[in-house]
Amino acid sequence: MKTVPVGPGRVPVTEMGLGTAQLGDLYVPLEPVEADAIVATAWDHGIRYFDTAPHYGLGLSEHRLGRALRGRPRDAYTVSTKVGRLVSGSGPAARRVWDFGGEGVVRSIVASLRRLDLGHVDIALVHDPDEHADEAIGHAVPALERLRAAGDVGAIGVGTSDVPTLLRFVRECDVDAVMVAGRLTLLDHSALDELVPECAERGVAILSAGVFNSGLLATDVPDARSHFEYAAPPAEVLGRARELAQIAASQGFTLPEAAVAFGRLPAPPVASVVLGADSAAQVARNVELLRAAGDAEALRSDVLLSSGGGPSAAPADPEKGKT
């Protein structure tokens, strides 16, 4: 699988990354063997970029990812994790605590390294700082810059679904990457207007996440049982998704193929499309979607004209997170 370098340290990310929110039991509980199989299948299919966060399952995702990667050559894969949401306490008493202070960032990285059983983090992203942007820009980013300068972190950035927040970080900070969650999709391509050209001009890599908008675009025929932004899809959005499926089919694509193709364009600045999976079979399917997508420029133009692509509603359950 092709790789793209991120940041001045040229941290490599594969063109498809594995998002591991599901390893934190996002929608359904996983058995440890199932979590191991998800990572192993991603590895067997050439994926070498893995994204996680303390927020996912209160550290469970990091713990499972670290266990699944144990024994593999450390220089053969890239891990990104996030800061801004510390896990406080343990067991049933564990809870998430917002902390974008410099000391909180360092504590978060140290705790993540312990759960991942790693010596360093390749990419560190500020996690969903939408309501805390001033504090994150003033304190979290400088702390990450110091970690990057010391070699403890290879690249730094921010991840959220809020495009104005991403733009602030790109324009005001020395970030290497942004993780765009659900805003570079067939249903919501609001990141195309300003963020994509800004990142291209400044050499900031885009990690394209949430291309299925939480699942609604992941099936050939969307239905009301699918998730949209972590909740049931509104009737209008469901109708748009079905229209998109028809447009894709008219040009020889399935809706999931079109969603993956759209999420990885334009490249650059898109370096990787990051897809989650709740089974090993789903990982293999996602890789096939990447291979089947091909050149979707014609499809992309038609969809842009027909789908509207306006901003989506905020996630219904903020505890699920957005990136």
GROMACS .gro file of C-alpha atoms in nm:
model
  323
    1MET     CA    1   0.000   0.000   0.000
    2LYS     CA    2   0.130   0.344  -0.092
    3THR     CA    3   0.257   0.575   0.182
    4VAL     CA    4   0.265   0.954   0.207
    5PRO     CA    5   0.508   1.148   0.431
    6VAL     CA    6   0.358   1.388   0.686
    7GLY     CA    7   0.538   1.691   0.827
    8PRO     CA    8   0.905   1.788   0.816
    9GLY     CA    9   0.990   1.462   0.992
   10ARG     CA   10   0.827   1.279   0.699
   11VAL     CA   11   0.620   1.051   0.919
   12PRO     CA   12   0.478   0.787   0.681
   13VAL     CA   13   0.106   0.715   0.664
   14THR     CA   14  -0.047   0.456   0.435
   15GLU     CA   15  -0.313   0.577   0.192
   16MET     CA   16  -0.565   0.397   0.413
   17GLY     CA   17  -0.543   0.404   0.791
   18LEU     CA   18  -0.728   0.198   1.051
   19GLY     CA   19  -0.940   0.404   1.287
   20THR     CA   20  -0.973   0.223   1.617
   21ALA     CA   21  -1.270   0.381   1.793
   22GLN     CA   22  -1.440   0.042   1.753
   23LEU     CA   23  -1.162  -0.118   1.957
   24GLY     CA   24  -1.303   0.091   2.242
   25ASP     CA   25  -1.642  -0.081   2.201
   26LEU     CA   26  -1.794   0.218   2.014
   27TYR     CA   27  -2.115   0.050   1.899
   28VAL     CA   28  -2.086  -0.309   2.017
   29PRO     CA   29  -1.854  -0.480   2.268
   30LEU     CA   30  -1.567  -0.672   2.110
   31GLU     CA   31  -1.394  -0.975   2.248
   32PRO     CA   32  -1.014  -0.937   2.278
   33VAL     CA   33  -0.962  -1.194   2.001
   34GLU     CA   34  -1.188  -0.991   1.770
   35ALA     CA   35  -0.992  -0.674   1.839
   36ASP     CA   36  -0.665  -0.856   1.766
   37ALA     CA   37  -0.808  -0.991   1.442
   38ILE     CA   38  -0.909  -0.643   1.323
   39VAL     CA   39  -0.554  -0.513   1.362
   40ALA     CA   40  -0.397  -0.829   1.221
   41THR     CA   41  -0.617  -0.817   0.913
   42ALA     CA   42  -0.532  -0.450   0.858
   43TRP     CA   43  -0.164  -0.541   0.879
   44ASP     CA   44  -0.203  -0.834   0.639
   45HIS     CA   45  -0.365  -0.598   0.385
   46GLY     CA   46  -0.081  -0.348   0.400
   47ILE     CA   47  -0.223  -0.091   0.640
   48ARG     CA   48   0.054   0.057   0.851
   49TYR     CA   49  -0.119   0.365   0.992
   50PHE     CA   50  -0.332   0.324   1.305
   51ASP     CA   51  -0.529   0.603   1.474
   52THR     CA   52  -0.651   0.591   1.834
   53ALA     CA   53  -0.730   0.818   2.132
   54PRO     CA   54  -0.769   0.800   2.510
   55HIS     CA   55  -1.131   0.899   2.454
   56TYR     CA   56  -1.212   0.572   2.277
   57GLY     CA   57  -1.341   0.339   2.544
   58LEU     CA   58  -1.162   0.531   2.822
   59GLY     CA   59  -0.825   0.401   2.708
   60LEU     CA   60  -0.947   0.058   2.596
   61SER     CA   61  -0.874   0.128   2.230
   62GLU     CA   62  -0.515   0.228   2.304
   63HIS     CA   63  -0.463  -0.076   2.523
   64ARG     CA   64  -0.601  -0.315   2.260
   65LEU     CA   65  -0.410  -0.151   1.976
   66GLY     CA   66  -0.084  -0.169   2.167
   67ARG     CA   67  -0.138  -0.534   2.247
   68ALA     CA   68  -0.220  -0.618   1.886
   69LEU     CA   69   0.091  -0.440   1.755
   70ARG     CA   70   0.325  -0.589   2.013
   71GLY     CA   71   0.610  -0.777   1.852
   72ARG     CA   72   0.582  -0.604   1.516
   73PRO     CA   73   0.879  -0.392   1.400
   74ARG     CA   74   0.832  -0.047   1.552
   75ASP     CA   75   0.974   0.133   1.249
   76ALA     CA   76   0.725  -0.044   1.021
   77TYR     CA   77   0.408   0.132   1.141
   78THR     CA   78   0.272   0.472   1.243
   79VAL     CA   79   0.042   0.542   1.538
   80SER     CA   80  -0.149   0.861   1.601
   81THR     CA   81  -0.323   0.935   1.927
   82LYS     CA   82  -0.484   1.244   2.071
   83VAL     CA   83  -0.465   1.491   2.358
   84GLY     CA   84  -0.722   1.713   2.526
   85ARG     CA   85  -0.933   1.442   2.687
   86LEU     CA   86  -0.754   1.284   2.980
   87VAL     CA   87  -0.877   0.961   3.135
   88SER     CA   88  -0.914   1.019   3.506
   89GLY     CA   89  -0.944   0.728   3.748
   90SER     CA   90  -0.969   0.363   3.658
   91GLY     CA   91  -1.223   0.083   3.637
   92PRO     CA   92  -1.586   0.183   3.697
   93ALA     CA   93  -1.470   0.519   3.833
   94ALA     CA   94  -1.287   0.617   3.510
   95ARG     CA   95  -1.408   0.932   3.339
   96ARG     CA   96  -1.305   1.178   3.069
   97VAL     CA   97  -1.168   1.518   3.170
   98TRP     CA   98  -1.107   1.805   2.930
   99ASP     CA   99  -0.751   1.935   2.965
  100PHE     CA  100  -0.578   2.144   2.699
  101GLY     CA  101  -0.310   2.276   2.931
  102GLY     CA  102   0.057   2.211   2.865
  103GLU     CA  103   0.100   1.981   3.164
  104GLY     CA  104  -0.219   1.797   3.073
  105VAL     CA  105  -0.087   1.732   2.724
  106VAL     CA  106   0.232   1.581   2.861
  107ARG     CA  107   0.039   1.367   3.109
  108SER     CA  108  -0.191   1.252   2.832
  109ILE     CA  109   0.099   1.147   2.608
  110VAL     CA  110   0.271   0.964   2.893
  111ALA     CA  111  -0.049   0.777   2.980
  112SER     CA  112  -0.109   0.692   2.614
  113LEU     CA  113   0.242   0.554   2.577
  114ARG     CA  114   0.183   0.335   2.881
  115ARG     CA  115  -0.143   0.197   2.743
  116LEU     CA  116   0.004   0.150   2.395
  117ASP     CA  117   0.325   0.004   2.535
  118LEU     CA  118   0.528   0.226   2.301
  119GLY     CA  119   0.834   0.443   2.344
  120HIS     CA  120   0.710   0.730   2.129
  121VAL     CA  121   0.404   0.857   1.944
  122ASP     CA  122   0.434   0.921   1.571
  123ILE     CA  123   0.151   1.175   1.541
  124ALA     CA  124  -0.025   1.362   1.823
  125LEU     CA  125  -0.353   1.540   1.749
  126VAL     CA  126  -0.546   1.786   1.964
  127HIS     CA  127  -0.884   1.617   2.005
  128ASP     CA  128  -1.209   1.808   1.942
  129PRO     CA  129  -1.097   2.147   2.081
  130ASP     CA  130  -1.400   2.325   1.932
  131GLU     CA  131  -1.516   2.494   2.254
  132HIS     CA  132  -1.162   2.527   2.388
  133ALA     CA  133  -0.975   2.655   2.083
  134ASP     CA  134  -0.809   2.951   2.255
  135GLU     CA  135  -0.672   2.736   2.536
  136ALA     CA  136  -0.563   2.463   2.296
  137ILE     CA  137  -0.384   2.707   2.065
  138GLY     CA  138  -0.224   2.889   2.357
  139HIS     CA  139  -0.116   2.588   2.561
  140ALA     CA  140  -0.172   2.244   2.401
  141VAL     CA  141  -0.007   2.325   2.069
  142PRO     CA  142   0.307   2.482   2.222
  143ALA     CA  143   0.343   2.173   2.442
  144LEU     CA  144   0.315   1.949   2.135
  145GLU     CA  145   0.568   2.166   1.953
  146ARG     CA  146   0.815   2.112   2.237
  147LEU     CA  147   0.755   1.736   2.226
  148ARG     CA  148   0.807   1.740   1.851
  149ALA     CA  149   1.130   1.939   1.884
  150ALA     CA  150   1.255   1.690   2.144
  151GLY     CA  151   1.177   1.398   1.915
  152ASP     CA  152   0.912   1.252   2.147
  153VAL     CA  153   0.644   1.311   1.882
  154GLY     CA  154   0.704   1.291   1.508
  155ALA     CA  155   0.424   1.520   1.386
  156ILE     CA  156   0.147   1.726   1.544
  157GLY     CA  157  -0.197   1.844   1.446
  158VAL     CA  158  -0.564   1.865   1.534
  159GLY     CA  159  -0.869   1.650   1.472
  160THR     CA  160  -1.234   1.752   1.478
  161SER     CA  161  -1.547   1.780   1.266
  162ASP     CA  162  -1.562   2.158   1.308
  163VAL     CA  163  -1.414   2.317   0.995
  164PRO     CA  164  -1.373   2.671   1.137
  165THR     CA  165  -1.172   2.526   1.427
  166LEU     CA  166  -0.949   2.333   1.187
  167LEU     CA  167  -0.894   2.649   0.986
  168ARG     CA  168  -0.786   2.839   1.296
  169PHE     CA  169  -0.524   2.580   1.379
  170VAL     CA  170  -0.393   2.570   1.022
  171ARG     CA  171  -0.368   2.949   1.002
  172GLU     CA  172  -0.243   3.024   1.353
  173CYS     CA  173  -0.027   2.723   1.443
  174ASP     CA  174   0.262   2.524   1.303
  175VAL     CA  175   0.068   2.200   1.257
  176ASP     CA  176   0.169   1.916   1.028
  177ALA     CA  177  -0.171   1.751   0.983
  178VAL     CA  178  -0.543   1.787   1.041
  179MET     CA  179  -0.788   1.502   1.083
  180VAL     CA  180  -1.113   1.608   0.916
  181ALA     CA  181  -1.402   1.408   1.057
  182GLY     CA  182  -1.713   1.379   0.842
  183ARG     CA  183  -1.662   1.703   0.651
  184LEU     CA  184  -1.496   1.567   0.338
  185THR     CA  185  -1.776   1.332   0.244
  186LEU     CA  186  -2.047   1.290  -0.017
  187LEU     CA  187  -2.304   1.420   0.231
  188ASP     CA  188  -2.097   1.703   0.375
  189HIS     CA  189  -1.804   1.843   0.181
  190SER     CA  190  -1.785   2.175   0.364
  191ALA     CA  191  -1.409   2.123   0.408
  192LEU     CA  192  -1.358   2.176   0.034
  193ASP     CA  193  -1.435   2.548   0.035
  194GLU     CA  194  -1.149   2.686   0.245
  195LEU     CA  195  -0.979   2.413   0.444
  196VAL     CA  196  -0.854   2.196   0.159
  197PRO     CA  197  -0.696   2.485  -0.038
  198GLU     CA  198  -0.550   2.630   0.282
  199CYS     CA  199  -0.389   2.299   0.372
  200ALA     CA  200  -0.258   2.257   0.018
  201GLU     CA  201  -0.100   2.602   0.024
  202ARG     CA  202   0.062   2.552   0.364
  203GLY     CA  203   0.173   2.192   0.316
  204VAL     CA  204  -0.054   2.057   0.590
  205ALA     CA  205  -0.160   1.695   0.538
  206ILE     CA  206  -0.526   1.600   0.566
  207LEU     CA  207  -0.622   1.274   0.734
  208SER     CA  208  -0.971   1.210   0.601
  209ALA     CA  209  -1.190   1.039   0.862
  210GLY     CA  210  -1.560   0.968   0.893
  211VAL     CA  211  -1.610   0.933   0.516
  212PHE     CA  212  -1.919   0.718   0.578
  213ASN     CA  213  -2.070   0.982   0.812
  214SER     CA  214  -2.088   0.724   1.094
  215GLY     CA  215  -2.223   0.451   0.868
  216LEU     CA  216  -2.498   0.594   0.649
  217LEU     CA  217  -2.277   0.582   0.339
  218ALA     CA  218  -2.130   0.241   0.420
  219THR     CA  219  -2.406   0.034   0.258
  220ASP     CA  220  -2.517   0.008  -0.104
  221VAL     CA  221  -2.874   0.101  -0.008
  222PRO     CA  222  -2.892   0.331   0.298
  223ASP     CA  223  -3.177   0.276   0.539
  224ALA     CA  224  -3.308   0.421   0.864
  225ARG     CA  225  -3.118   0.163   1.071
  226SER     CA  226  -2.786   0.319   0.973
  227HIS     CA  227  -2.606   0.569   1.195
  228PHE     CA  228  -2.560   0.929   1.083
  229GLU     CA  229  -2.340   1.144   1.306
  230TYR     CA  230  -2.381   0.878   1.578
  231ALA     CA  231  -2.762   0.889   1.570
  232ALA     CA  232  -3.055   0.785   1.352
  233PRO     CA  233  -3.052   0.968   1.016
  234PRO     CA  234  -3.309   1.245   0.964
  235ALA     CA  235  -3.547   1.173   0.679
  236GLU     CA  236  -3.399   1.448   0.459
  237VAL     CA  237  -3.045   1.317   0.505
  238LEU     CA  238  -3.155   0.960   0.438
  239GLY     CA  239  -3.318   1.077   0.117
  240ARG     CA  240  -2.999   1.250   0.007
  241ALA     CA  241  -2.797   0.936   0.080
  242ARG     CA  242  -3.033   0.726  -0.133
  243GLU     CA  243  -3.006   0.979  -0.416
  244LEU     CA  244  -2.626   0.957  -0.392
  245ALA     CA  245  -2.646   0.578  -0.413
  246GLN     CA  246  -2.842   0.609  -0.736
  247ILE     CA  247  -2.591   0.857  -0.883
  248ALA     CA  248  -2.303   0.629  -0.791
  249ALA     CA  249  -2.476   0.325  -0.941
  250SER     CA  250  -2.541   0.512  -1.265
  251GLN     CA  251  -2.164   0.550  -1.307
  252GLY     CA  252  -2.072   0.196  -1.205
  253PHE     CA  253  -1.988   0.258  -0.839
  254THR     CA  254  -2.145   0.137  -0.518
  255LEU     CA  255  -2.217   0.406  -0.261
  256PRO     CA  256  -1.937   0.289  -0.026
  257GLU     CA  257  -1.688   0.289  -0.317
  258ALA     CA  258  -1.792   0.641  -0.406
  259ALA     CA  259  -1.765   0.752  -0.042
  260VAL     CA  260  -1.409   0.621  -0.010
  261ALA     CA  261  -1.309   0.765  -0.347
  262PHE     CA  262  -1.445   1.105  -0.252
  263GLY     CA  263  -1.281   1.103   0.091
  264ARG     CA  264  -0.935   1.049  -0.051
  265LEU     CA  265  -0.960   1.331  -0.305
  266PRO     CA  266  -0.800   1.574  -0.358
  267ALA     CA  267  -0.458   1.420  -0.303
  268PRO     CA  268  -0.261   1.614  -0.203
  269PRO     CA  269  -0.333   1.745   0.056
  270VAL     CA  270  -0.526   1.430   0.157
  271ALA     CA  271  -0.261   1.185   0.274
  272SER     CA  272  -0.478   0.905   0.412
  273VAL     CA  273  -0.841   0.802   0.441
  274VAL     CA  274  -0.896   0.660   0.790
  275LEU     CA  275  -1.168   0.396   0.823
  276GLY     CA  276  -1.285   0.216   1.133
  277ALA     CA  277  -1.403  -0.144   1.144
  278ASP     CA  278  -1.584  -0.363   1.395
  279SER     CA  279  -1.471  -0.692   1.240
  280ALA     CA  280  -1.181  -0.838   1.046
  281ALA     CA  281  -1.412  -0.891   0.749
  282GLN     CA  282  -1.500  -0.523   0.749
  283VAL     CA  283  -1.131  -0.430   0.734
  284ALA     CA  284  -1.084  -0.650   0.428
  285ARG     CA  285  -1.393  -0.495   0.270
  286ASN     CA  286  -1.263  -0.143   0.332
  287VAL     CA  287  -0.938  -0.225   0.156
  288GLU     CA  288  -1.135  -0.360  -0.140
  289LEU     CA  289  -1.333  -0.036  -0.147
  290LEU     CA  290  -1.009   0.156  -0.175
  291ARG     CA  291  -0.891  -0.062  -0.461
  292ALA     CA  292  -1.225  -0.048  -0.641
  293ALA     CA  293  -1.268   0.328  -0.612
  294GLY     CA  294  -1.026   0.406  -0.894
  295ASP     CA  295  -1.042   0.746  -1.060
  296ALA     CA  296  -1.367   0.904  -0.945
  297GLU     CA  297  -1.324   1.256  -1.082
  298ALA     CA  298  -1.633   1.237  -1.302
  299LEU     CA  299  -1.842   1.094  -1.020
  300ARG     CA  300  -1.708   1.356  -0.784
  301SER     CA  301  -1.815   1.641  -1.010
  302ASP     CA  302  -2.168   1.506  -1.050
  303VAL     CA  303  -2.207   1.445  -0.680
  304LEU     CA  304  -2.089   1.795  -0.595
  305LEU     CA  305  -2.361   1.938  -0.814
  306SER     CA  306  -2.640   1.709  -0.700
  307SER     CA  307  -2.591   1.637  -0.332
  308GLY     CA  308  -2.578   1.984  -0.181
  309GLY     CA  309  -2.305   1.891   0.062
  310GLY     CA  310  -2.403   2.138   0.331
  311PRO     CA  311  -2.281   2.119   0.691
  312SER     CA  312  -2.406   1.825   0.894
  313ALA     CA  313  -2.558   1.845   1.238
  314ALA     CA  314  -2.329   1.803   1.537
  315PRO     CA  315  -2.303   1.451   1.678
  316ALA     CA  316  -2.601   1.367   1.894
  317ASP     CA  317  -2.388   1.201   2.160
  318PRO     CA  318  -2.069   1.397   2.235
  319GLU     CA  319  -1.943   1.108   2.451
  320LYS     CA  320  -1.895   0.912   2.129
  321GLY     CA  321  -1.657   1.178   1.997
  322LYS     CA  322  -1.617   1.305   1.645
  323THR     CA  323  -1.273   1.192   1.537
   0.00000   0.00000   0.00000
